PDB file of C-alpha atoms in Angstrom:
ATOM      1  CA  MET A  20      -2.361 -16.712 -24.507  1.00 44.00           C
ATOM      2  CA  PRO A  21      -3.417 -13.447 -23.017  1.00 46.00           C
ATOM      3  CA  ASN A  22      -7.610 -12.731 -23.935  1.00 47.00           C
ATOM      4  CA  THR A  23      -7.074 -10.191 -26.525  1.00 43.00           C
ATOM      5  CA  LYS A  24     -10.006  -7.860 -28.042  1.00 44.00           C
ATOM      6  CA  PRO A  25      -9.885  -5.841 -31.470  1.00 41.00           C
ATOM      7  CA  ASP A  26      -8.499  -3.003 -31.727  1.00 45.00           C
ATOM      8  CA  ALA A  27     -10.827   0.330 -31.014  1.00 43.00           C
ATOM      9  CA  ALA A  28     -10.480   3.493 -31.544  1.00 39.00           C
ATOM     10  CA  PRO A  29      -9.859   5.035 -27.576  1.00 42.00           C
ATOM     11  CA  THR A  30     -12.667   7.083 -26.936  1.00 39.00           C
ATOM     12  CA  SER A  31     -12.432  10.437 -25.084  1.00 36.00           C
ATOM     13  CA  ALA A  32     -11.103   8.964 -21.105  1.00 37.00           C
ATOM     14  CA  SER A  33      -9.214   7.616 -23.067  1.00 37.00           C
ATOM     15  CA  GLN A  34      -7.615  11.081 -25.049  1.00 36.00           C
ATOM     16  CA  THR A  35      -6.990  13.390 -22.260  1.00 38.00           C
ATOM     17  CA  LYS A  36      -3.826  13.704 -21.040  1.00 40.00           C
ATOM     18  CA  ARG A  37      -3.820  11.246 -17.307  1.00 46.00           C
ATOM     19  CA  ASP A  38      -2.022  13.997 -14.470  1.00 55.00           C
ATOM     20  CA  GLU A  39       0.837  11.531 -14.210  1.00 64.00           C
ATOM     21  CA  SER A  40       2.442  14.352 -10.915  1.00 80.00           C
ATOM     22  CA  PRO A  41       2.805  13.031  -7.495  1.00 83.00           C
ATOM     23  CA  VAL A  42       0.340  13.922  -5.281  1.00 89.00           C
ATOM     24  CA  ALA A  43      -0.317  15.489  -1.178  1.00 94.00           C
ATOM     25  CA  VAL A  44      -1.992  14.142   1.425  1.00 96.00           C
ATOM     26  CA  ARG A  45      -3.569  15.811   4.711  1.00 96.00           C
ATOM     27  CA  ILE A  46      -5.561  14.238   7.465  1.00 97.00           C
ATOM     28  CA  GLU A  47      -6.615  17.270  10.169  1.00 96.00           C
ATOM     29  CA  GLY A  48      -8.090  16.350  13.426  1.00 96.00           C
ATOM     30  CA  LEU A  49      -9.250  12.809  12.288  1.00 96.00           C
ATOM     31  CA  SER A  50     -11.633  10.518  14.757  1.00 96.00           C
ATOM     32  CA  LYS A  51     -13.313   7.400  14.093  1.00 95.00           C
ATOM     33  CA  SER A  52     -15.458   5.576  15.596  1.00 94.00           C
ATOM     34  CA  PHE A  53     -17.267   2.057  14.932  1.00 93.00           C
ATOM     35  CA  GLY A  54     -20.095   2.566  17.903  1.00 90.00           C
ATOM     36  CA  ALA A  55     -18.364   2.942  20.974  1.00 90.00           C
ATOM     37  CA  HIS A  56     -15.432   1.615  19.428  1.00 92.00           C
ATOM     38  CA  GLU A  57     -13.661   4.571  19.394  1.00 93.00           C
ATOM     39  CA  VAL A  58     -10.709   3.834  16.129  1.00 94.00           C
ATOM     40  CA  LEU A  59      -8.717   6.934  15.695  1.00 95.00           C
ATOM     41  CA  ARG A  60      -8.782  10.073  17.615  1.00 95.00           C
ATOM     42  CA  ASN A  61      -7.700  13.081  16.305  1.00 95.00           C
ATOM     43  CA  VAL A  62      -5.274  12.454  14.107  1.00 96.00           C
ATOM     44  CA  SER A  63      -2.839  14.821  11.633  1.00 96.00           C
ATOM     45  CA  LEU A  64      -0.069  14.585   9.673  1.00 96.00           C
ATOM     46  CA  GLU A  65       0.342  15.328   5.901  1.00 96.00           C
ATOM     47  CA  VAL A  66       2.356  13.126   3.622  1.00 96.00           C
ATOM     48  CA  ALA A  67       4.786  15.237   0.156  1.00 95.00           C
ATOM     49  CA  PRO A  68       3.996  14.773  -3.184  1.00 94.00           C
ATOM     50  CA  GLY A  69       6.462  12.034  -3.673  1.00 92.00           C
ATOM     51  CA  GLU A  70       7.728  10.877  -0.501  1.00 95.00           C
ATOM     52  CA  ILE A  71       7.523   7.308   1.001  1.00 96.00           C
ATOM     53  CA  PHE A  72       5.198   7.463   4.087  1.00 97.00           C
ATOM     54  CA  VAL A  73       5.046   4.471   6.155  1.00 96.00           C
ATOM     55  CA  LEU A  74       2.910   4.041   9.093  1.00 96.00           C
ATOM     56  CA  MET A  75       3.395   1.978  11.766  1.00 93.00           C
ATOM     57  CA  GLY A  76       1.799   0.315  14.920  1.00 89.00           C
ATOM     58  CA  PRO A  77       0.736  -2.889  16.525  1.00 86.00           C
ATOM     59  CA  SER A  78      -1.994  -4.817  16.209  1.00 84.00           C
ATOM     60  CA  GLY A  79      -5.322  -3.144  16.427  1.00 84.00           C
ATOM     61  CA  SER A  80      -3.863   0.373  16.588  1.00 88.00           C
ATOM     62  CA  GLY A  81      -5.976   1.547  13.729  1.00 89.00           C
ATOM     63  CA  LYS A  82      -3.290   1.688  10.320  1.00 91.00           C
ATOM     64  CA  SER A  83      -6.332   0.745   8.483  1.00 89.00           C
ATOM     65  CA  VAL A  84      -8.601   1.844   9.608  1.00 93.00           C
ATOM     66  CA  LEU A  85      -6.606   5.651   8.571  1.00 94.00           C
ATOM     67  CA  LEU A  86      -5.657   3.461   4.708  1.00 92.00           C
ATOM     68  CA  LYS A  87      -9.356   3.671   4.257  1.00 92.00           C
ATOM     69  CA  HIS A  88      -9.826   6.650   5.024  1.00 94.00           C
ATOM     70  CA  ILE A  89      -7.524   7.454   2.526  1.00 95.00           C
ATOM     71  CA  VAL A  90      -8.695   6.210  -0.317  1.00 91.00           C
ATOM     72  CA  GLY A  91     -12.177   7.148   0.364  1.00 91.00           C
ATOM     73  CA  LEU A  92     -13.456   3.529   1.602  1.00 90.00           C
ATOM     74  CA  GLU A  93     -14.605   4.986   5.634  1.00 92.00           C
ATOM     75  CA  ALA A  94     -15.889   8.565   6.479  1.00 92.00           C
ATOM     76  CA  PRO A  95     -14.679   9.867   9.065  1.00 94.00           C
ATOM     77  CA  SER A  96     -16.531  10.451  12.336  1.00 95.00           C
ATOM     78  CA  ALA A  97     -14.740  14.055  12.845  1.00 95.00           C
ATOM     79  CA  GLY A  98     -12.511  15.699  10.668  1.00 96.00           C
ATOM     80  CA  ARG A  99     -11.159  15.800   7.078  1.00 95.00           C
ATOM     81  CA  VAL A 100      -8.500  13.852   4.846  1.00 96.00           C
ATOM     82  CA  THR A 101      -8.361  15.499   1.363  1.00 95.00           C
ATOM     83  CA  VAL A 102      -6.106  13.892  -1.385  1.00 95.00           C
ATOM     84  CA  ASP A 103      -4.556  16.985  -3.821  1.00 93.00           C
ATOM     85  CA  GLY A 104      -6.806  19.593  -1.859  1.00 93.00           C
ATOM     86  CA  LEU A 105      -9.848  17.186  -2.694  1.00 94.00           C
ATOM     87  CA  ASP A 106     -11.923  15.594   0.144  1.00 94.00           C
ATOM     88  CA  ALA A 107     -11.148  12.147   0.264  1.00 94.00           C
ATOM     89  CA  ALA A 108     -14.733  11.032   1.596  1.00 91.00           C
ATOM     90  CA  ASP A 109     -15.575  13.030  -1.483  1.00 91.00           C
ATOM     91  CA  PRO A 110     -16.463  10.066  -4.759  1.00 89.00           C
ATOM     92  CA  ALA A 111     -15.358  11.887  -7.614  1.00 91.00           C
ATOM     93  CA  THR A 112     -12.197  12.734  -5.739  1.00 88.00           C
ATOM     94  CA  ARG A 113     -11.134   9.039  -6.296  1.00 81.00           C
ATOM     95  CA  HIS A 114     -11.909   9.983 -10.639  1.00 82.00           C
ATOM     96  CA  ALA A 115      -9.925  12.835 -10.299  1.00 88.00           C
ATOM     97  CA  VAL A 116      -6.587  11.875  -8.591  1.00 89.00           C
ATOM     98  CA  HIS A 117      -5.424   8.314  -9.435  1.00 87.00           C
ATOM     99  CA  MET A 118      -4.750   6.128  -6.981  1.00 89.00           C
ATOM    100  CA  ALA A 119      -3.643   2.691  -6.802  1.00 88.00           C
ATOM    101  CA  LEU A 120      -4.038   0.811  -3.526  1.00 87.00           C
ATOM    102  CA  VAL A 121      -2.115  -2.934  -3.216  1.00 88.00           C
ATOM    103  CA  PHE A 122      -3.901  -5.205  -0.600  1.00 78.00           C
ATOM    104  CA  GLN A 123      -2.595  -7.425   1.938  1.00 71.00           C
ATOM    105  CA  ALA A 124      -3.685 -10.764   0.294  1.00 66.00           C
ATOM    106  CA  GLY A 125      -3.302  -9.032  -3.075  1.00 61.00           C
ATOM    107  CA  ALA A 126      -7.189  -9.622  -4.104  1.00 78.00           C
ATOM    108  CA  LEU A 127      -5.977 -10.906  -8.220  1.00 82.00           C
ATOM    109  CA  PHE A 128      -9.062 -12.891  -9.643  1.00 85.00           C
ATOM    110  CA  ASN A 129      -7.783 -16.058 -10.145  1.00 84.00           C
ATOM    111  CA  SER A 130      -9.955 -17.306 -12.951  1.00 87.00           C
ATOM    112  CA  LEU A 131      -7.544 -14.586 -15.100  1.00 87.00           C
ATOM    113  CA  SER A 132      -4.122 -14.810 -16.334  1.00 90.00           C
ATOM    114  CA  VAL A 133      -1.781 -12.982 -14.824  1.00 92.00           C
ATOM    115  CA  TYR A 134      -1.811 -10.468 -18.646  1.00 90.00           C
ATOM    116  CA  ASP A 135      -5.491  -9.711 -18.051  1.00 90.00           C
ATOM    117  CA  ASN A 136      -4.785  -9.060 -14.116  1.00 90.00           C
ATOM    118  CA  LEU A 137      -2.926  -6.576 -15.412  1.00 90.00           C
ATOM    119  CA  ALA A 138      -5.036  -5.454 -18.418  1.00 91.00           C
ATOM    120  CA  LEU A 139      -8.663  -5.416 -17.220  1.00 88.00           C
ATOM    121  CA  TYR A 140      -8.824  -2.410 -15.642  1.00 83.00           C
ATOM    122  CA  LEU A 141      -7.141  -0.597 -18.439  1.00 86.00           C
ATOM    123  CA  ARG A 142      -9.926  -2.473 -20.106  1.00 88.00           C
ATOM    124  CA  GLU A 143     -12.892  -1.808 -18.433  1.00 83.00           C
ATOM    125  CA  HIS A 144     -12.129   2.263 -17.771  1.00 78.00           C
ATOM    126  CA  ARG A 145     -11.165   2.119 -22.228  1.00 84.00           C
ATOM    127  CA  LEU A 146      -7.756   4.002 -22.032  1.00 82.00           C
ATOM    128  CA  GLY A 147      -5.814   2.882 -25.068  1.00 83.00           C
ATOM    129  CA  THR A 148      -6.236   0.212 -28.045  1.00 88.00           C
ATOM    130  CA  GLU A 149      -5.657  -3.203 -27.463  1.00 89.00           C
ATOM    131  CA  THR A 150      -2.068  -2.283 -28.470  1.00 89.00           C
ATOM    132  CA  GLN A 151      -1.702  -0.067 -26.135  1.00 89.00           C
ATOM    133  CA  ILE A 152      -2.643  -1.685 -23.061  1.00 90.00           C
ATOM    134  CA  ARG A 153      -0.625  -4.844 -24.064  1.00 90.00           C
ATOM    135  CA  GLU A 154       2.457  -2.508 -23.888  1.00 91.00           C
ATOM    136  CA  LYS A 155       1.293  -1.213 -20.354  1.00 91.00           C
ATOM    137  CA  VAL A 156       0.828  -4.058 -19.235  1.00 91.00           C
ATOM    138  CA  ARG A 157       4.046  -5.797 -20.507  1.00 90.00           C
ATOM    139  CA  HIS A 158       6.383  -2.935 -19.729  1.00 89.00           C
ATOM    140  CA  ALA A 159       4.336  -2.806 -16.136  1.00 89.00           C
ATOM    141  CA  LEU A 160       5.309  -7.155 -15.871  1.00 90.00           C
ATOM    142  CA  LYS A 161       9.006  -6.046 -16.956  1.00 88.00           C
ATOM    143  CA  ILE A 162       9.541  -3.535 -13.736  1.00 86.00           C
ATOM    144  CA  LEU A 163       8.489  -6.190 -11.730  1.00 86.00           C
ATOM    145  CA  SER A 164      10.252  -9.188 -13.788  1.00 86.00           C
ATOM    146  CA  LEU A 165       7.525 -11.014 -13.999  1.00 88.00           C
ATOM    147  CA  GLU A 166       7.992 -11.498 -18.022  1.00 87.00           C
ATOM    148  CA  ASN A 167       7.892 -14.976 -17.875  1.00 86.00           C
ATOM    149  CA  ALA A 168       4.566 -15.531 -15.459  1.00 84.00           C
ATOM    150  CA  GLU A 169       2.006 -13.839 -17.893  1.00 85.00           C
ATOM    151  CA  ARG A 170       0.283 -16.975 -18.596  1.00 90.00           C
ATOM    152  CA  LYS A 171      -0.233 -18.338 -15.532  1.00 89.00           C
ATOM    153  CA  SER A 172      -2.298 -18.498 -13.126  1.00 89.00           C
ATOM    154  CA  PRO A 173      -2.633 -15.963  -9.786  1.00 86.00           C
ATOM    155  CA  ALA A 174      -2.321 -19.487  -8.120  1.00 88.00           C
ATOM    156  CA  GLU A 175      -0.121 -21.115  -9.606  1.00 89.00           C
ATOM    157  CA  LEU A 176       2.564 -18.594  -8.554  1.00 86.00           C
ATOM    158  CA  SER A 177       4.392 -17.983  -4.820  1.00 85.00           C
ATOM    159  CA  GLY A 178       3.125 -15.650  -2.267  1.00 83.00           C
ATOM    160  CA  GLY A 179       5.985 -13.528  -3.434  1.00 84.00           C
ATOM    161  CA  MET A 180       4.994 -13.377  -6.599  1.00 86.00           C
ATOM    162  CA  ARG A 181       1.999 -12.716  -6.199  1.00 88.00           C
ATOM    163  CA  LYS A 182       2.564  -9.254  -4.442  1.00 87.00           C
ATOM    164  CA  ARG A 183       4.505  -8.869  -7.409  1.00 89.00           C
ATOM    165  CA  VAL A 184       1.438  -8.882  -9.581  1.00 90.00           C
ATOM    166  CA  ALA A 185      -0.596  -7.007  -7.328  1.00 90.00           C
ATOM    167  CA  ILE A 186       1.806  -4.021  -7.295  1.00 89.00           C
ATOM    168  CA  ALA A 187       2.258  -4.178 -10.929  1.00 90.00           C
ATOM    169  CA  ARG A 188      -1.636  -4.531 -11.404  1.00 89.00           C
ATOM    170  CA  ALA A 189      -2.030  -1.385  -9.733  1.00 89.00           C
ATOM    171  CA  LEU A 190       1.321  -0.298 -11.911  1.00 87.00           C
ATOM    172  CA  VAL A 191      -0.219   0.250 -15.025  1.00 88.00           C
ATOM    173  CA  MET A 192      -2.548   2.461 -13.624  1.00 86.00           C
ATOM    174  CA  GLU A 193      -0.657   5.652 -13.668  1.00 86.00           C
ATOM    175  CA  PRO A 194      -0.968   6.734 -10.176  1.00 89.00           C
ATOM    176  CA  GLN A 195       0.060   9.425  -8.849  1.00 91.00           C
ATOM    177  CA  LEU A 196      -0.822   7.956  -4.808  1.00 93.00           C
ATOM    178  CA  MET A 197       0.347   4.512  -4.548  1.00 92.00           C
ATOM    179  CA  LEU A 198      -1.296   2.831  -0.740  1.00 93.00           C
ATOM    180  CA  TYR A 199       0.417  -0.913   0.517  1.00 93.00           C
ATOM    181  CA  ASP A 200      -1.034  -2.651   3.145  1.00 90.00           C
ATOM    182  CA  GLU A 201       0.795  -4.786   4.749  1.00 89.00           C
ATOM    183  CA  PRO A 202       2.980  -5.458   1.473  1.00 88.00           C
ATOM    184  CA  THR A 203       5.422  -7.558   3.185  1.00 87.00           C
ATOM    185  CA  SER A 204       3.392 -10.156   5.237  1.00 84.00           C
ATOM    186  CA  GLU A 205       3.661 -13.727   5.210  1.00 80.00           C
ATOM    187  CA  LEU A 206       7.078 -13.282   3.015  1.00 83.00           C
ATOM    188  CA  ASP A 207       9.978 -14.888   3.834  1.00 88.00           C
ATOM    189  CA  PRO A 208      12.697 -11.963   4.734  1.00 89.00           C
ATOM    190  CA  ILE A 209      14.527 -12.371   1.568  1.00 88.00           C
ATOM    191  CA  MET A 210      11.140 -11.880  -0.294  1.00 85.00           C
ATOM    192  CA  SER A 211      10.509  -9.039   2.348  1.00 89.00           C
ATOM    193  CA  ALA A 212      13.222  -7.066   1.341  1.00 91.00           C
ATOM    194  CA  THR A 213      13.074  -8.021  -2.768  1.00 88.00           C
ATOM    195  CA  ILE A 214       9.085  -6.164  -1.771  1.00 88.00           C
ATOM    196  CA  SER A 215      10.918  -3.229   0.100  1.00 91.00           C
ATOM    197  CA  GLU A 216      13.675  -2.296  -2.548  1.00 90.00           C
ATOM    198  CA  ILE A 217      10.516  -2.592  -5.109  1.00 88.00           C
ATOM    199  CA  ILE A 218       8.431  -0.172  -3.365  1.00 90.00           C
ATOM    200  CA  ALA A 219      11.573   2.607  -3.355  1.00 91.00           C
ATOM    201  CA  THR A 220      12.282   1.852  -6.645  1.00 88.00           C
ATOM    202  CA  LEU A 221       8.700   3.060  -8.157  1.00 86.00           C
ATOM    203  CA  LYS A 222       8.785   5.659  -6.212  1.00 83.00           C
ATOM    204  CA  THR A 223      12.356   6.289  -7.641  1.00 81.00           C
ATOM    205  CA  GLN A 224      11.394   5.992 -10.988  1.00 82.00           C
ATOM    206  CA  THR A 225       7.142   7.322 -11.412  1.00 81.00           C
ATOM    207  CA  ARG A 226       7.978  10.081  -8.812  1.00 83.00           C
ATOM    208  CA  VAL A 227       4.819   8.771  -7.108  1.00 90.00           C
ATOM    209  CA  THR A 228       3.446   9.728  -3.679  1.00 94.00           C
ATOM    210  CA  THR A 229       4.069   6.731  -1.706  1.00 95.00           C
ATOM    211  CA  ILE A 230       2.014   5.430   1.744  1.00 96.00           C
ATOM    212  CA  VAL A 231       2.203   1.605   3.326  1.00 95.00           C
ATOM    213  CA  VAL A 232       0.745   0.251   6.538  1.00 93.00           C
ATOM    214  CA  SER A 233       3.540  -2.420   7.775  1.00 91.00           C
ATOM    215  CA  HIS A 234       5.061  -3.592  11.040  1.00 87.00           C
ATOM    216  CA  ASP A 235       8.141  -4.465   8.689  1.00 89.00           C
ATOM    217  CA  ARG A 236      10.334  -2.548  11.284  1.00 90.00           C
ATOM    218  CA  ASP A 237      13.014  -2.890   8.096  1.00 91.00           C
ATOM    219  CA  LEU A 238      10.598  -2.032   5.461  1.00 91.00           C
ATOM    220  CA  ALA A 239      10.170   1.240   7.511  1.00 93.00           C
ATOM    221  CA  LEU A 240      13.397   2.028   8.725  1.00 93.00           C
ATOM    222  CA  GLY A 241      15.353   1.171   5.342  1.00 93.00           C
ATOM    223  CA  ILE A 242      12.964   2.724   2.620  1.00 93.00           C
ATOM    224  CA  ALA A 243      10.903   5.718   3.982  1.00 95.00           C
ATOM    225  CA  ASP A 244      11.206   9.149   4.527  1.00 96.00           C
ATOM    226  CA  ARG A 245       9.223   9.678   6.891  1.00 97.00           C
ATOM    227  CA  VAL A 246       7.925   7.063  10.023  1.00 97.00           C
ATOM    228  CA  GLY A 247       4.044   8.007  11.908  1.00 96.00           C
ATOM    229  CA  ILE A 248       3.729   5.340  14.796  1.00 95.00           C
ATOM    230  CA  LEU A 249       0.199   4.856  15.757  1.00 94.00           C
ATOM    231  CA  MET A 250      -0.555   3.020  19.777  1.00 92.00           C
ATOM    232  CA  GLN A 251      -4.211   2.917  20.472  1.00 90.00           C
ATOM    233  CA  GLY A 252      -5.746   5.602  17.525  1.00 92.00           C
ATOM    234  CA  GLU A 253      -3.556   8.262  18.494  1.00 93.00           C
ATOM    235  CA  LEU A 254       0.233   9.256  16.357  1.00 95.00           C
ATOM    236  CA  LEU A 255       2.560   9.220  18.634  1.00 93.00           C
ATOM    237  CA  THR A 256       4.766  10.335  16.854  1.00 94.00           C
ATOM    238  CA  ILE A 257       5.871  11.226  12.756  1.00 96.00           C
ATOM    239  CA  ALA A 258       9.622  10.638  12.598  1.00 95.00           C
ATOM    240  CA  THR A 259      12.884  10.030   9.818  1.00 96.00           C
ATOM    241  CA  PRO A 260      14.329   6.917  10.209  1.00 95.00           C
ATOM    242  CA  ALA A 261      17.094   8.190  11.541  1.00 95.00           C
ATOM    243  CA  GLU A 262      15.685   9.729  14.428  1.00 94.00           C
ATOM    244  CA  LEU A 263      14.002   6.751  15.032  1.00 93.00           C
ATOM    245  CA  ARG A 264      16.479   4.612  15.924  1.00 91.00           C
ATOM    246  CA  ARG A 265      17.974   7.505  18.440  1.00 91.00           C
ATOM    247  CA  SER A 266      14.680   7.704  20.215  1.00 90.00           C
ATOM    248  CA  THR A 267      14.504   7.639  24.049  1.00 89.00           C
ATOM    249  CA  ASP A 268      11.154   7.210  23.929  1.00 90.00           C
ATOM    250  CA  PRO A 269      10.392   3.278  25.811  1.00 89.00           C
ATOM    251  CA  ARG A 270       7.178   2.825  23.856  1.00 89.00           C
ATOM    252  CA  ILE A 271       8.828   3.757  20.360  1.00 89.00           C
ATOM    253  CA  SER A 272      12.396   1.385  21.845  1.00 86.00           C
ATOM    254  CA  ASP A 273      10.240  -1.157  22.879  1.00 86.00           C
ATOM    255  CA  PHE A 274       7.538  -1.273  19.447  1.00 87.00           C
ATOM    256  CA  LEU A 275      11.357  -1.501  17.539  1.00 86.00           C
ATOM    257  CA  ASN A 276      13.065  -3.392  19.002  1.00 82.00           C
ATOM    258  CA  PRO A 277      10.700  -5.584  21.661  1.00 75.00           C
ATOM    259  CA  GLN A 278      12.493  -7.744  23.428  1.00 73.00           C
ATOM    260  CA  ILE A 279      11.526 -11.734  24.802  1.00 68.00           C
ATOM    261  CA  ASN A 280      11.869 -12.241  28.387  1.00 66.00           C
ATOM    262  CA  LEU A 281      11.031 -15.839  29.119  1.00 64.00           C
ATOM    263  CA  SER A 282      11.003 -14.796  33.328  1.00 68.00           C
ATOM    264  CA  SER A 283       7.953 -12.573  32.435  1.00 63.00           C
ATOM    265  CA  PRO A 284       4.903 -12.827  34.644  1.00 66.00           C
ATOM    266  CA  ARG A 285       2.580 -13.776  31.404  1.00 60.00           C
ATOM    267  CA  PHE A 286       5.494 -16.423  29.860  1.00 55.00           C
ATOM    268  CA  LYS A 287       5.340 -18.565  33.727  1.00 60.00           C
ATOM    269  CA  GLN A 288       1.463 -18.532  33.457  1.00 64.00           C
ATOM    270  CA  LEU A 289       1.282 -19.988  30.240  1.00 58.00           C
ATOM    271  CA  GLU A 290       3.947 -22.278  31.953  1.00 58.00           C
ATOM    272  CA  THR A 291       1.907 -23.076  34.636  1.00 63.00           C
ATOM    273  CA  ALA A 292      -0.697 -23.481  32.320  1.00 59.00           C
ATOM    274  CA  LYS A 293       0.400 -26.182  30.179  1.00 59.00           C
ATOM    275  CA  THR A 294       1.241 -28.141  33.417  1.00 59.00           C
ATOM    276  CA  SER A 295      -2.311 -27.792  35.537  1.00 54.00           C
TER     277      SER A 295
END
């Protein structure tokens, strides 16, 4: 059974009406270096309230580092990131704006049931009585079609179900801004499509601003309002999916539609190394 506590009067935090309106994100001249290594160079972009913005790029292009700046886990070397007009690097912003980050690996607690994973944030912040928390948790589980999983441990679930639990856990926070770090990684094509549909549906249902870091071409071109492409720490372009499909920039077409060339010098070098 879910771990429950007796109902108690909500604290002032739970009595205060939570602002659920979507927020804007603005990045101005963002640069970030770790020692001599420059990861981001003069990146500027805006994400509109209620938009699905997907950030793509090769591995090591700085996508996850940029995401960490938005949630305030990294401070810029230069430039500024604001969420709802507030400095993302200021810890107070995380209290003023309701943000939820869905980690690539899910970051679930295997020692807790699915139900208790979802209830943890609400209990820790005393956001309602146990009855109110139960209603929110079960509502989120229903939206993600996880009603039959609430008593299970995350270790008992498939990769796709763990992703859905992580999204449900973010959903109970009633976020104004949802951020996803590679939400379809390590999933089969069918489950990747399911997760993509869930992200798009949640945006429609909750009007939440959504930022997704992903390598998944089908996700980006299928659900994004706009897509930003980072390469070597620089923002190459921001475009709609339709504009990206029509792009004649070879860097974009090569990234979105890579070709396997068995006659390439690199492949021949590998073949030579295998036989030597």
